[in-house]
Coordinates of C-alpha atoms in Angstrom, one line a residue:
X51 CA -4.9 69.5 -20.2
X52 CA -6.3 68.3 -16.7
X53 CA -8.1 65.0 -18.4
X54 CA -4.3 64.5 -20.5
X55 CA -3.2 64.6 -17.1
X56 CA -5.7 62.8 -15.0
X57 CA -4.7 59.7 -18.1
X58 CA -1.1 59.4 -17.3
X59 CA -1.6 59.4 -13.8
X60 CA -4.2 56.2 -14.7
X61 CA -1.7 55.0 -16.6
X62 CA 1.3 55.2 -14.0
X63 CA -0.9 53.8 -11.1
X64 CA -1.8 50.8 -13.2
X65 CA 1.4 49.7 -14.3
X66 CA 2.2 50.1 -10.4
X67 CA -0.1 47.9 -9.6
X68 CA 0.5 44.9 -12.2
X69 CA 4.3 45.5 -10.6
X70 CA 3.0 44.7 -7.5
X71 CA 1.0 41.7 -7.8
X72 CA 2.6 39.6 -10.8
X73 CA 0.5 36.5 -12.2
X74 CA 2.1 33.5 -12.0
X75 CA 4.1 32.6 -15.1
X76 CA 3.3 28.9 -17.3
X77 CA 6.8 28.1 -15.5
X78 CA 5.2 28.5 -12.5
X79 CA 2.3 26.4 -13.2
X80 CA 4.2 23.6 -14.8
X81 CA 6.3 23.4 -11.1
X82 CA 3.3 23.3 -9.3
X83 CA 1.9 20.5 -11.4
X84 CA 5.2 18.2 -11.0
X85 CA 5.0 19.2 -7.1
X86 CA 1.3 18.2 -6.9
X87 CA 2.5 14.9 -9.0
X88 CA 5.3 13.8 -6.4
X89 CA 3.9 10.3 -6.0
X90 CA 4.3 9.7 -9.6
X91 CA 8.1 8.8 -9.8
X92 CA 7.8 6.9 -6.6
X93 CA 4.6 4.4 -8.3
X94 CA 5.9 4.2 -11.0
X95 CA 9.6 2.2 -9.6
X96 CA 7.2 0.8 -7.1
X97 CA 4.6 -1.5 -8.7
X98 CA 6.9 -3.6 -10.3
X99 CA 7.6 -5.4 -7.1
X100 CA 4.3 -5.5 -5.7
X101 CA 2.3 -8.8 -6.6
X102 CA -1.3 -10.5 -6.6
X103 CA -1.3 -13.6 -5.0
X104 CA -4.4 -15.8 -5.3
X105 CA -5.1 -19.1 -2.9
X106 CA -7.3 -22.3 -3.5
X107 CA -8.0 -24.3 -0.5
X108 CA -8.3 -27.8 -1.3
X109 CA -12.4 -29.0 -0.4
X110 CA -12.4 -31.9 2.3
X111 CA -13.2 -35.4 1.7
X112 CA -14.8 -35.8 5.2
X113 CA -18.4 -37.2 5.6
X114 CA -19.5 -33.9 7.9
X115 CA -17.8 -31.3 5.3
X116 CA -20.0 -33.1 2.5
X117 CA -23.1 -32.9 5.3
X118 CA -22.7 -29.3 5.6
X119 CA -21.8 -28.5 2.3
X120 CA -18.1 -27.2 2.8
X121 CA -16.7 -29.5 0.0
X122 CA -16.5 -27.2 -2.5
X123 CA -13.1 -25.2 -3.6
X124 CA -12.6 -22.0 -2.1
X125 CA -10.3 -19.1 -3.8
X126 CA -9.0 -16.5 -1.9
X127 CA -6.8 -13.0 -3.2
X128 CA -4.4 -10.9 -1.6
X129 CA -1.4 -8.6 -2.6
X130 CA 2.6 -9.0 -1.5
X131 CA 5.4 -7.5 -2.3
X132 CA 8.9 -8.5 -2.8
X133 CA 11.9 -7.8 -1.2
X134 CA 14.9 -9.7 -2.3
X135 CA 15.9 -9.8 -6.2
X136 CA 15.5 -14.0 -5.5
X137 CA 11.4 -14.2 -4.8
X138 CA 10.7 -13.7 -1.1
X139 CA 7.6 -12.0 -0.9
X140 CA 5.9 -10.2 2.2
X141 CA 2.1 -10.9 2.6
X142 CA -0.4 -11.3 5.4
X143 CA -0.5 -14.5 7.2
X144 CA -4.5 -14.5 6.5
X145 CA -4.0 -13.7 2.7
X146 CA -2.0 -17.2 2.5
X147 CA -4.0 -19.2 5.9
X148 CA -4.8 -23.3 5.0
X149 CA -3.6 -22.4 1.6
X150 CA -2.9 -26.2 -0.6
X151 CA -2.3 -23.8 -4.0
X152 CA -0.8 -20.0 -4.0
X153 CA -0.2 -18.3 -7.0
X154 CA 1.9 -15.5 -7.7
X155 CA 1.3 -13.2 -10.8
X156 CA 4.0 -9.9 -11.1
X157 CA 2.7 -7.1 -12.7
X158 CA 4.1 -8.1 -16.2
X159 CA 1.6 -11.0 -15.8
X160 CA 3.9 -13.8 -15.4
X161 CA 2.5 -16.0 -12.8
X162 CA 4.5 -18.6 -9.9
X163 CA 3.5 -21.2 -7.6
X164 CA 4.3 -19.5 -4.1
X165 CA 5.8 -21.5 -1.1
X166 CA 5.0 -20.5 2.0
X167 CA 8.3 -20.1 4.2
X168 CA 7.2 -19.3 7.3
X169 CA 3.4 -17.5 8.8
X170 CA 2.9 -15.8 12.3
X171 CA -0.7 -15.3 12.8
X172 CA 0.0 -13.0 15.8
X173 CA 1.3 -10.2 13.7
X174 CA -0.4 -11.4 10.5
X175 CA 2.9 -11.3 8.8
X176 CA 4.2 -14.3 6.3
X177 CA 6.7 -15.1 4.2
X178 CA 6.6 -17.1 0.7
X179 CA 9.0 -17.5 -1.8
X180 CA 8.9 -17.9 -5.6
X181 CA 11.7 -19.6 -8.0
X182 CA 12.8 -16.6 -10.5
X183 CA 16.1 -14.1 -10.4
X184 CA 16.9 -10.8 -11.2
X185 CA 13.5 -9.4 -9.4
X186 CA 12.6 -5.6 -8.3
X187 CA 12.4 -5.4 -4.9
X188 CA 11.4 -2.8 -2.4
X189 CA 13.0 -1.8 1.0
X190 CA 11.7 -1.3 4.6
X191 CA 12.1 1.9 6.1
X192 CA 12.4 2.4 10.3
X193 CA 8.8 2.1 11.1
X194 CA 9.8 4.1 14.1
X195 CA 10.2 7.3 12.3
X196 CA 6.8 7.8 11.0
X197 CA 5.3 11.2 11.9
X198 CA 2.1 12.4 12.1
X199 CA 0.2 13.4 8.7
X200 CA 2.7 11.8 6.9
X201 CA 2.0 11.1 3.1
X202 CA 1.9 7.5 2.2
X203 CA 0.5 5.7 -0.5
X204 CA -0.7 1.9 -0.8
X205 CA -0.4 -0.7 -3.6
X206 CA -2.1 -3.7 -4.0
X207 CA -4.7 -5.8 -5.9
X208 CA -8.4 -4.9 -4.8
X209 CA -11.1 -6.8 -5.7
X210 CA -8.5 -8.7 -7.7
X211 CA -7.8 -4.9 -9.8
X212 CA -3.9 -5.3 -9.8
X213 CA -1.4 -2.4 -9.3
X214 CA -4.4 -0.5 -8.2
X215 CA -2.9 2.8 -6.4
X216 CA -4.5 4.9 -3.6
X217 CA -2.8 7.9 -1.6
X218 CA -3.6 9.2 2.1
X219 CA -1.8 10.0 5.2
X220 CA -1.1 8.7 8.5
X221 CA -3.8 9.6 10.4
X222 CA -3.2 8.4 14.0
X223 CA 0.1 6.9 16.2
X224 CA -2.1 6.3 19.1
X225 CA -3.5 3.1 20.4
X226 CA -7.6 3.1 20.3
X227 CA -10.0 0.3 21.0
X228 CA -10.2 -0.1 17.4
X229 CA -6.5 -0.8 17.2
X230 CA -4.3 -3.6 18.1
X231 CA -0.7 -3.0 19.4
X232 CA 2.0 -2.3 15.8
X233 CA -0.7 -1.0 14.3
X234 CA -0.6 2.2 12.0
X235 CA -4.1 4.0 11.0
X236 CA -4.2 5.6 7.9
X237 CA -7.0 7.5 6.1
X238 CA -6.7 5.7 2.5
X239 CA -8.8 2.8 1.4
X240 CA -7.9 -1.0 2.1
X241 CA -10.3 -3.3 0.3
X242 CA -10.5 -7.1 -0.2
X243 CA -7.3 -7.7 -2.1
X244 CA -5.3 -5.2 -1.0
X245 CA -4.1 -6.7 2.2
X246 CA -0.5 -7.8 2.6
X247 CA 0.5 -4.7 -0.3
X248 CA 3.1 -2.0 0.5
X249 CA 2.5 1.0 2.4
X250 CA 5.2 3.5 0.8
X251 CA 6.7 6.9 2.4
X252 CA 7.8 9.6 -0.1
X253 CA 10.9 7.9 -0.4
X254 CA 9.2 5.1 -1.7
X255 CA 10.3 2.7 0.9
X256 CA 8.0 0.4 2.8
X257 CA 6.8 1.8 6.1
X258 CA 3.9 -0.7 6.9
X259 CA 2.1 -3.6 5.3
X260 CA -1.5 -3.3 4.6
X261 CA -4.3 -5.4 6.4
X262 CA -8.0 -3.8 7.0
X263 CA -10.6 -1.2 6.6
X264 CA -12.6 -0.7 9.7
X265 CA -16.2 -1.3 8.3
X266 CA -19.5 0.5 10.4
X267 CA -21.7 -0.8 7.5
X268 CA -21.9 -2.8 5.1
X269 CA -20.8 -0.3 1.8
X270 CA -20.2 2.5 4.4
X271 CA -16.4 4.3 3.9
X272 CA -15.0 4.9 7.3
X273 CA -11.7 6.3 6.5
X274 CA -10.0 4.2 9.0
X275 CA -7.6 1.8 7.5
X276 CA -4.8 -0.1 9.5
X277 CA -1.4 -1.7 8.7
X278 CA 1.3 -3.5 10.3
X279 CA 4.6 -1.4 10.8
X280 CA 7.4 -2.5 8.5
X281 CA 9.5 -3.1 12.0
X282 CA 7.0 -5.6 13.2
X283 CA 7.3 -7.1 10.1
X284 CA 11.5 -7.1 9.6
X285 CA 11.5 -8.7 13.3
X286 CA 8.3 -11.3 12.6
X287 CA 10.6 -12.0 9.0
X288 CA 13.8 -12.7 10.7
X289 CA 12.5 -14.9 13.2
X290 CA 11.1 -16.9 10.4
X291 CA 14.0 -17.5 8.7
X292 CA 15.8 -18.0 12.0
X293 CA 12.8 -20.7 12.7
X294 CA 12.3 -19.0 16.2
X295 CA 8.7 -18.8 15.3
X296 CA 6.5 -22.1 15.0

């Protein structure tokens, strides 16, 4: 009678117990997954305006270029993104520098000759343009708003790998001697190609444009990556088209 007794008793603390501390349920898991996933949606609407832009520079004829042996074509690759439905495209004033041919390829693969419109080298921001309609575009978000830790995610073309996708946060809002003023530092990676690509918030809207990788050694991942806020860029864009810059 004592060990029939002892049983129930088992019996009545273990159900307790399972009452206590339920396992998650596959309902549970699946909501995790989608929360763990949130970038998806916003890549996904994204990469569809953000392009690859390649540049030739035309060799020179001169007597000392042939000397020195700089008369041979040079190609060049960068990322942009648009932002009106009629082909002006953001990019980095270096990504498009003493460019005589630009090329603009979408991520469909259809490919443009790119005009510039208008370069600043002081914030590295320039504009180009490309004959088509009816194109995705992105927004810019108030730069000014960014907080600390914020998610943000980059798109661009590295090493000439298109709609290549990398996530990180923002990982400082202060000035260092590694900075220069407008200047965001994030933790993802920026590599040859990717500069002039979007920096997206979680509402997928631009926050900053991407431009380096601080680089200790050669092959050596720092983790320090830099962009220009979207703000510098909307004001550096405006006084383009407003010809207030030279």
């Amino acid at each position: 009678m004592q060990v029939f007794f002892f049983l129930i008793l088992s019996i009545f603390c273990l159900n307790n117990t399972y009452a206590a501390y339920p396992f998650p349920s596959k309902h549970h898991k699946i909501s995790d997954k989608k929360a763990a996933n949130f970038f998806t949606e916003i890549v996904t609407a994204s990469v569809p305006a953000v392009v690859f832009i390649q540049v030739k520079l035309t060799p020179s004829s001169s007597w000392i270029s042939s000397l020195w042996g700089n008369n041979e074509e040079r190609a060049y690759i960068g990322s942009g993104f648009l932002i009106t439905e009629d082909g002006y495209i953001i990019t980095n004033e270096h990504v498009i520098q003493g460019a005589d041919v630009i090329t603009v390829t979408l991520s469909n693969q259809l490919q443009f000759d790119g005009v510039v419109i208008g370069a600043d080298p002081i914030s590295d921001i320039a504009l180009i343009k490309i004959e088509a309609e009816g194109l995705p575009f992105l927004a810019l978000a108030d730069s000014d708003s960014i907080e600390l830790g914020e998610w943000v995610a980059a798109i661009g073309s590295p090493f000439g790998l298109q709609s290549t996708v990398t996530f990180g946060i923002v990982s400082s809002l202060k000035k260092d001697k590694f900075q220069e003023p407008d200047t965001l530092q994030v933790n993802l990676s920026i590599n040859p190609g990717n500069s002039g690509g979007p920096l997206l918030n979680l509402d997928g809207e631009v926050i900053g444009v991407s431009r380096s990788t601080w680089r200790y050694k050669e092959g050596f991942y720092t983790g320090l990556s830099f962009a220009i806020p979207s703000n510098v860029a909307k004001d550096t864009i405006e006084k383009l088209l407003d010809q207030e810059l030279p």
